[in-house]
Amino acid sequence: MAVRFHVLGRIEVTVHEAVVDLGLRQRESLALMLLRANRTVTVDQLVEVSFADPVPESALRQVRNTVGRLRRTLAAAGCPAVIKTRPGGYLLEAGPDTLDLLEYAGQVEAGRRSAAEGRHAQAVASLRRGLALWRGPLLSDIDATILEAEKAGAEEARLAVLEECLELELRLGRHRELLSELATLTSEHPLRERMWELRMLALYRCGAKADALALYQAARRTFVAELGLEPEPRLARLEQAIITGDPALDLDREPDRPCPGQLPPDVPDFTGRDRAAAELEAVLRPETGPAMAMLIVTGKAGVGKTTLALHVAHCVRARFPDGQLFARLSAVQDRRVTPGEVLAQFLRALGEPVQDLPAGEDERAARFRELLSGRRVLVVLDDAVDEAQVRLLLPGGAGCAVLVTSRSRLCALPSSGRMELGELEPAQSVRFLAKVAGAHRLRAEREAADELVRLCGNLPLALRIAGARLAGRPHWRVGHMAERLRDERRRLDELAHGDLEVRSSIALSAEGLDPAALRLLSALALTDTPDLPGWTALAANGSPDLVDSLVDAQLLQVAGPMRYRLHDLVRVYARELGEPGEAVPRVLGGWLALVERAHRAVYGGDHAILHGTAARWQPPGLDIVDTDPLTWYEAERPNIVAAVRQAAALGLDELCWDLAVSAVSLFQTRGHYDDWEETHRAALTATRAADNTRGSAALLTGIALLEAYRHRYEPAATAIEEALELFERCGDRHGWGLANAVAAFASGMRGLYADAVEQCEKALEAVRQAGDAGAEILVLRLLGQLLLDVGHLDSARPYLAEALAASRTVDPHAHPEVVYRIGELLLASGRLEEAEQAFTDLLGTVTGLGDQRGEAFARYGLGCLHIERDRLASGEEYLHQAIELAGVVDEPLVAAKAWLALGATSRLRRDHETALHRLGRAERLARAIDSPIWQARALHQVAEVHGERGCEPAAAAARAQVRDLIAAIGGVDPDVEAGIPARRAHRTRPAG
């Protein structure tokens, strides 16, 4: 055809060899259409190539006018109508005879095909013809942001083709002819290691061994000076091979035996897999024994198996001088690639005439093994579907090696080593993204970069796509790309660029699976828990066989014994497959059943708790929930929180409030107050939206208790007031009693002891009527505790004795808290040996349960006991341990009481400075949590210390503060010395 389009250099159109004169806007639009030849270019893309920000309102009209003028100009010059209008844009029709870019692609394809078949001279001729078409950088006169990434990529690809061509020419023995060209190329491209490698090899084959070694040192100096980095290890390996005169570097093969070089190009931005590459390289070598080396690399879609395999294959190819064979075994257009097809390709590459190829697969495999006998060839089999596809493609000789990648584990194949490839670490992901998109952009937006790699799931394919999109749009911020990925519904749409697409990559793993397995995958993906215990698959109507098939397809990751996990992007893909149906509520019902079991195991029964009417699903087995509930809880805590969140989001109000309330005993024991609050707030939103009065009341009771534990008494009072009103409205006497118990606890913490005792009496009557014996024990213990706090020992004794007797028969798990209060009572009554036994037994019980909160109380009690018995050093040690544990479980009252005891001990030693320091910490903690009685007790000790020092004004000021605090309590006359250890010692130890 007389028309010719040129983009390999300046853009140019010739008709009958006469150049057509085009304006700038015409050339810009034409450039984009030529790069996308035979594909539709949208009007928006043409706007982006023609206008910088801000885009004028008339941009669309101007683009259409430009295309119209371009058509008229080409027609006037004699060019056929090659620009077609398509929905939303335009398409330019071209072929290798009209567009130099397509001619170049055809020549490269022909060259690589000839190289794969061992016809190296023909391959070089094709590649040189293609390279000669370049008249400069791609579209060198077009400066458009949208084209920058493609222009850079085209130049990188051109250099890779040139390197392939040079390597083939070296195989043909043209090392002398290439020396001058290679010297120019290393000067023009000093950071391309392959150029240095080829030049070193050419010098060595010319007999210039010293020059080749000196060239390595020059390359090393260049890399250190320019990048601050050493060259890649393979350049150093070549230096070592030259030093030792490795025969693999020589051209000593028989000329009639083709040496195929089928490896696709290595990636220039290989990142994050250095350790994995080194491990593979160490094993991948010709064996001296009877068996060949065979490595299998497995992993999920997009994790970088092929990239790693090709990088390693290029690094070790010098070990296999007789050639490298490559085949991609994954399905093509829904058709499985057969071993016979691959063997035909391999045999042609090894010099077998097409007409002589055996007909059967077994015969082809035998001929393949025969041709490779005694030779050193590397075989790379990419993306194998199963073992049957691989077996016939294995050489028979030990001199060869095989590297296989697959999404399946291929466990039935013998191997020298296996590697399961996972996602990159976050830091590796950032480095990888920086190489693709530009390090300066990521440094400028580090938080956005961290979010972007998280949204990409640290998956190399997703990172490459996101990086390529950023590289192609320098005007985009990294945060803008992250923002586009935040919407889960659009994430897979955004993770597509050119022929790279995450969705299709994952879909390939799902091909051939049983439809039931895909339904299970969808159901599991629709659950929001981070991990998937094995029972969740049963709840979702799955089976162990279906789970195994998902694991084998790398769609489900093994996270531990009978535990699984979905990669974030696989989860997004699987959620597109179906609707929740009944599977998700059944899984959530399973979490409710298990948390109930754990609560019963902690409390020894279903005590002091309300339940709803949501359906439960009982998971089989899981004895650990009954025998070691807190260990089970620690493993499942993130899943429990996520289950409450999802139940609330789905509007399962009855289920979510029951689940949140049932988990309180677990959150409380471990001091996980943030989880407690998150689950209750989420569930409360759901129950209020559903007008679920009883559920809202139960949740408000839990929130009030949490606020009281956190010493935030005003919000606790507000929540409990609303809870009591809602329980009265729905007529739930049991819940009303439990809410009154929480109200009493909060009042007692605030020092409102008269109110607290009255609320306790109401609670006791209500829970007795409800028949909740466990709650009755809790209220009896609370009554005793309140009276103990104000020093009314005789009044506290019968309540605690009744609670202790009941806990031994009704609820053994309530026993530790009751024992602690009994120990306090014995200590305050001067029965020290009994008190010591009680606290010692308590410590053994709570440490055995892993109850750190209980341990903090037990160690505080022992600390006070030891000081009371004049064992000051051991007492102080126990108290410091209690303070440390109080910090872990967020119990500031325990810390305040322990600092008060330590201050009293320092006073006992007449160390007044230390005493005032410790008492000051106790007073500040008590004030911060609004505990007037313990604040008053700390100030009382401060007054005593000042009095002993002779500082009467300071002592008087402290006493005045004590009087004000006691007056504020009202209705109760507390003993300000109650709970202070070493009182007897103060009375009996002589001054000084």
PDB file of C-alpha atoms in Angstrom, residues 277-419:
ATOM      1  CA  ALA A 277      15.591 -16.532  43.972  1.00  0.00           C
ATOM      2  CA  ALA A 278      18.807 -17.425  45.805  1.00  0.00           C
ATOM      3  CA  GLU A 279      17.204 -20.589  47.226  1.00  0.00           C
ATOM      4  CA  LEU A 280      16.060 -21.713  43.788  1.00  0.00           C
ATOM      5  CA  GLU A 281      19.384 -20.887  42.158  1.00  0.00           C
ATOM      6  CA  ALA A 282      21.224 -22.967  44.763  1.00  0.00           C
ATOM      7  CA  VAL A 283      19.274 -26.081  43.763  1.00  0.00           C
ATOM      8  CA  LEU A 284      18.771 -25.473  40.041  1.00  0.00           C
ATOM      9  CA  ARG A 285      21.908 -26.926  38.488  1.00  0.00           C
ATOM     10  CA  PRO A 286      22.828 -29.964  36.361  1.00  0.00           C
ATOM     11  CA  GLU A 287      23.065 -32.979  38.632  1.00  0.00           C
ATOM     12  CA  THR A 288      25.988 -35.409  38.663  1.00  0.00           C
ATOM     13  CA  GLY A 289      23.857 -38.253  40.030  1.00  0.00           C
ATOM     14  CA  PRO A 290      21.214 -40.313  38.251  1.00  0.00           C
ATOM     15  CA  ALA A 291      18.272 -37.904  38.802  1.00  0.00           C
ATOM     16  CA  MET A 292      17.679 -34.468  37.356  1.00  0.00           C
ATOM     17  CA  ALA A 293      16.965 -31.378  39.465  1.00  0.00           C
ATOM     18  CA  MET A 294      13.284 -30.450  39.532  1.00  0.00           C
ATOM     19  CA  LEU A 295      11.833 -27.491  41.409  1.00  0.00           C
ATOM     20  CA  ILE A 296       8.148 -26.655  41.858  1.00  0.00           C
ATOM     21  CA  VAL A 297       7.019 -23.120  42.708  1.00  0.00           C
ATOM     22  CA  THR A 298       3.377 -22.797  43.741  1.00  0.00           C
ATOM     23  CA  GLY A 299       1.165 -19.943  44.840  1.00  0.00           C
ATOM     24  CA  LYS A 300      -2.060 -18.106  44.192  1.00  0.00           C
ATOM     25  CA  ALA A 301      -2.865 -16.113  41.071  1.00  0.00           C
ATOM     26  CA  GLY A 302      -0.850 -12.922  40.672  1.00  0.00           C
ATOM     27  CA  VAL A 303       1.704 -13.735  43.353  1.00  0.00           C
ATOM     28  CA  GLY A 304       4.642 -13.567  40.919  1.00  0.00           C
ATOM     29  CA  LYS A 305       5.475 -17.220  40.247  1.00  0.00           C
ATOM     30  CA  THR A 306       6.253 -16.694  36.568  1.00  0.00           C
ATOM     31  CA  THR A 307       8.314 -13.570  37.209  1.00  0.00           C
ATOM     32  CA  LEU A 308      10.407 -15.385  39.823  1.00  0.00           C
ATOM     33  CA  ALA A 309      10.855 -18.475  37.641  1.00  0.00           C
ATOM     34  CA  LEU A 310      11.987 -16.471  34.597  1.00  0.00           C
ATOM     35  CA  HIS A 311      14.345 -14.333  36.664  1.00  0.00           C
ATOM     36  CA  VAL A 312      15.970 -17.424  38.153  1.00  0.00           C
ATOM     37  CA  ALA A 313      16.087 -19.146  34.744  1.00  0.00           C
ATOM     38  CA  HIS A 314      17.971 -16.172  33.263  1.00  0.00           C
ATOM     39  CA  CYS A 315      20.337 -16.140  36.226  1.00  0.00           C
ATOM     40  CA  VAL A 316      21.293 -19.822  35.777  1.00  0.00           C
ATOM     41  CA  ARG A 317      21.170 -20.188  32.006  1.00  0.00           C
ATOM     42  CA  ALA A 318      24.954 -20.270  31.767  1.00  0.00           C
ATOM     43  CA  ARG A 319      24.744 -23.599  33.610  1.00  0.00           C
ATOM     44  CA  PHE A 320      22.686 -24.981  30.727  1.00  0.00           C
ATOM     45  CA  PRO A 321      24.682 -24.172  27.582  1.00  0.00           C
ATOM     46  CA  ASP A 322      22.633 -26.561  25.428  1.00  0.00           C
ATOM     47  CA  GLY A 323      19.556 -24.376  25.658  1.00  0.00           C
ATOM     48  CA  GLN A 324      16.460 -23.362  27.543  1.00  0.00           C
ATOM     49  CA  LEU A 325      12.923 -24.511  26.710  1.00  0.00           C
ATOM     50  CA  PHE A 326       9.819 -22.678  27.869  1.00  0.00           C
ATOM     51  CA  ALA A 327       6.106 -23.518  27.679  1.00  0.00           C
ATOM     52  CA  ARG A 328       3.033 -21.954  29.223  1.00  0.00           C
ATOM     53  CA  LEU A 329       0.662 -24.756  30.204  1.00  0.00           C
ATOM     54  CA  SER A 330      -2.407 -22.847  31.417  1.00  0.00           C
ATOM     55  CA  ALA A 331      -5.636 -23.070  29.481  1.00  0.00           C
ATOM     56  CA  VAL A 332      -5.873 -21.056  26.291  1.00  0.00           C
ATOM     57  CA  GLN A 333      -9.373 -19.881  25.253  1.00  0.00           C
ATOM     58  CA  ASP A 334     -10.995 -22.405  27.605  1.00  0.00           C
ATOM     59  CA  ARG A 335      -8.978 -25.238  26.046  1.00  0.00           C
ATOM     60  CA  ARG A 336      -6.450 -27.225  28.043  1.00  0.00           C
ATOM     61  CA  VAL A 337      -2.923 -27.251  26.617  1.00  0.00           C
ATOM     62  CA  THR A 338      -1.975 -30.884  26.049  1.00  0.00           C
ATOM     63  CA  PRO A 339       1.480 -32.411  26.611  1.00  0.00           C
ATOM     64  CA  GLY A 340       1.482 -33.476  22.945  1.00  0.00           C
ATOM     65  CA  GLU A 341       1.262 -29.860  21.764  1.00  0.00           C
ATOM     66  CA  VAL A 342       4.096 -28.763  24.046  1.00  0.00           C
ATOM     67  CA  LEU A 343       6.255 -31.717  23.017  1.00  0.00           C
ATOM     68  CA  ALA A 344       5.753 -30.815  19.351  1.00  0.00           C
ATOM     69  CA  GLN A 345       6.953 -27.282  20.092  1.00  0.00           C
ATOM     70  CA  PHE A 346       9.980 -28.580  22.035  1.00  0.00           C
ATOM     71  CA  LEU A 347      10.930 -31.121  19.355  1.00  0.00           C
ATOM     72  CA  ARG A 348      10.833 -28.497  16.598  1.00  0.00           C
ATOM     73  CA  ALA A 349      13.036 -26.239  18.742  1.00  0.00           C
ATOM     74  CA  LEU A 350      15.480 -29.127  19.138  1.00  0.00           C
ATOM     75  CA  GLY A 351      15.776 -29.510  15.357  1.00  0.00           C
ATOM     76  CA  GLU A 352      13.207 -32.170  14.571  1.00  0.00           C
ATOM     77  CA  PRO A 353      11.586 -31.582  11.140  1.00  0.00           C
ATOM     78  CA  VAL A 354       7.854 -31.058  11.358  1.00  0.00           C
ATOM     79  CA  GLN A 355       7.164 -33.988   9.033  1.00  0.00           C
ATOM     80  CA  ASP A 356       9.144 -36.356  11.279  1.00  0.00           C
ATOM     81  CA  LEU A 357       7.300 -35.586  14.545  1.00  0.00           C
ATOM     82  CA  PRO A 358       5.871 -38.757  16.148  1.00  0.00           C
ATOM     83  CA  ALA A 359       2.078 -38.877  16.219  1.00  0.00           C
ATOM     84  CA  GLY A 360       1.448 -40.109  19.772  1.00  0.00           C
ATOM     85  CA  GLU A 361       2.223 -38.300  23.006  1.00  0.00           C
ATOM     86  CA  ASP A 362       4.208 -41.204  24.462  1.00  0.00           C
ATOM     87  CA  GLU A 363       6.320 -41.462  21.294  1.00  0.00           C
ATOM     88  CA  ARG A 364       6.949 -37.710  21.314  1.00  0.00           C
ATOM     89  CA  ALA A 365       7.963 -37.886  24.980  1.00  0.00           C
ATOM     90  CA  ALA A 366      10.397 -40.721  24.225  1.00  0.00           C
ATOM     91  CA  ARG A 367      11.945 -38.765  21.341  1.00  0.00           C
ATOM     92  CA  PHE A 368      12.185 -35.682  23.573  1.00  0.00           C
ATOM     93  CA  ARG A 369      14.089 -37.624  26.235  1.00  0.00           C
ATOM     94  CA  GLU A 370      16.332 -39.108  23.564  1.00  0.00           C
ATOM     95  CA  LEU A 371      17.271 -35.684  22.147  1.00  0.00           C
ATOM     96  CA  LEU A 372      18.109 -34.330  25.615  1.00  0.00           C
ATOM     97  CA  SER A 373      20.191 -37.339  26.630  1.00  0.00           C
ATOM     98  CA  GLY A 374      23.697 -36.216  27.509  1.00  0.00           C
ATOM     99  CA  ARG A 375      22.796 -32.519  27.164  1.00  0.00           C
ATOM    100  CA  ARG A 376      22.400 -29.712  29.680  1.00  0.00           C
ATOM    101  CA  VAL A 377      19.062 -28.044  29.011  1.00  0.00           C
ATOM    102  CA  LEU A 378      16.795 -26.082  31.361  1.00  0.00           C
ATOM    103  CA  VAL A 379      13.050 -26.706  30.938  1.00  0.00           C
ATOM    104  CA  VAL A 380      10.656 -24.106  32.373  1.00  0.00           C
ATOM    105  CA  LEU A 381       7.003 -25.187  32.557  1.00  0.00           C
ATOM    106  CA  ASP A 382       4.818 -22.251  33.542  1.00  0.00           C
ATOM    107  CA  ASP A 383       1.371 -22.416  35.167  1.00  0.00           C
ATOM    108  CA  ALA A 384       0.900 -26.176  35.057  1.00  0.00           C
ATOM    109  CA  VAL A 385      -2.651 -27.321  35.674  1.00  0.00           C
ATOM    110  CA  ASP A 386      -1.920 -30.750  37.182  1.00  0.00           C
ATOM    111  CA  GLU A 387       0.657 -33.541  37.397  1.00  0.00           C
ATOM    112  CA  ALA A 388      -0.538 -35.366  34.263  1.00  0.00           C
ATOM    113  CA  GLN A 389       0.263 -32.322  32.166  1.00  0.00           C
ATOM    114  CA  VAL A 390       3.862 -32.260  33.436  1.00  0.00           C
ATOM    115  CA  ARG A 391       4.965 -35.915  33.544  1.00  0.00           C
ATOM    116  CA  LEU A 392       5.493 -36.380  29.795  1.00  0.00           C
ATOM    117  CA  LEU A 393       7.486 -33.120  29.575  1.00  0.00           C
ATOM    118  CA  LEU A 394      10.286 -34.241  31.877  1.00  0.00           C
ATOM    119  CA  PRO A 395      13.751 -34.988  30.468  1.00  0.00           C
ATOM    120  CA  GLY A 396      15.291 -38.291  31.407  1.00  0.00           C
ATOM    121  CA  GLY A 397      18.906 -37.221  31.930  1.00  0.00           C
ATOM    122  CA  ALA A 398      20.510 -35.796  35.060  1.00  0.00           C
ATOM    123  CA  GLY A 399      22.242 -33.057  33.071  1.00  0.00           C
ATOM    124  CA  CYS A 400      18.928 -31.256  32.586  1.00  0.00           C
ATOM    125  CA  ALA A 401      16.797 -29.419  35.118  1.00  0.00           C
ATOM    126  CA  VAL A 402      13.118 -28.519  35.292  1.00  0.00           C
ATOM    127  CA  LEU A 403      11.453 -25.498  36.907  1.00  0.00           C
ATOM    128  CA  VAL A 404       7.653 -25.746  37.221  1.00  0.00           C
ATOM    129  CA  THR A 405       5.188 -23.091  38.374  1.00  0.00           C
ATOM    130  CA  SER A 406       1.608 -23.908  39.248  1.00  0.00           C
ATOM    131  CA  ARG A 407      -1.412 -22.767  41.199  1.00  0.00           C
ATOM    132  CA  SER A 408      -1.814 -26.380  42.332  1.00  0.00           C
ATOM    133  CA  ARG A 409       0.664 -28.021  44.697  1.00  0.00           C
ATOM    134  CA  LEU A 410       1.438 -30.949  42.326  1.00  0.00           C
ATOM    135  CA  CYS A 411       2.142 -33.143  45.339  1.00  0.00           C
ATOM    136  CA  ALA A 412       2.280 -36.341  43.258  1.00  0.00           C
ATOM    137  CA  LEU A 413       5.356 -35.154  41.325  1.00  0.00           C
ATOM    138  CA  PRO A 414       8.808 -36.006  42.700  1.00  0.00           C
ATOM    139  CA  SER A 415      10.963 -32.926  43.182  1.00  0.00           C
ATOM    140  CA  SER A 416      14.282 -31.679  44.466  1.00  0.00           C
ATOM    141  CA  GLY A 417      12.511 -28.843  46.239  1.00  0.00           C
ATOM    142  CA  ARG A 418       9.225 -27.035  46.586  1.00  0.00           C
ATOM    143  CA  MET A 419       8.486 -23.402  47.283  1.00  0.00           C
TER     144      MET A 419
END
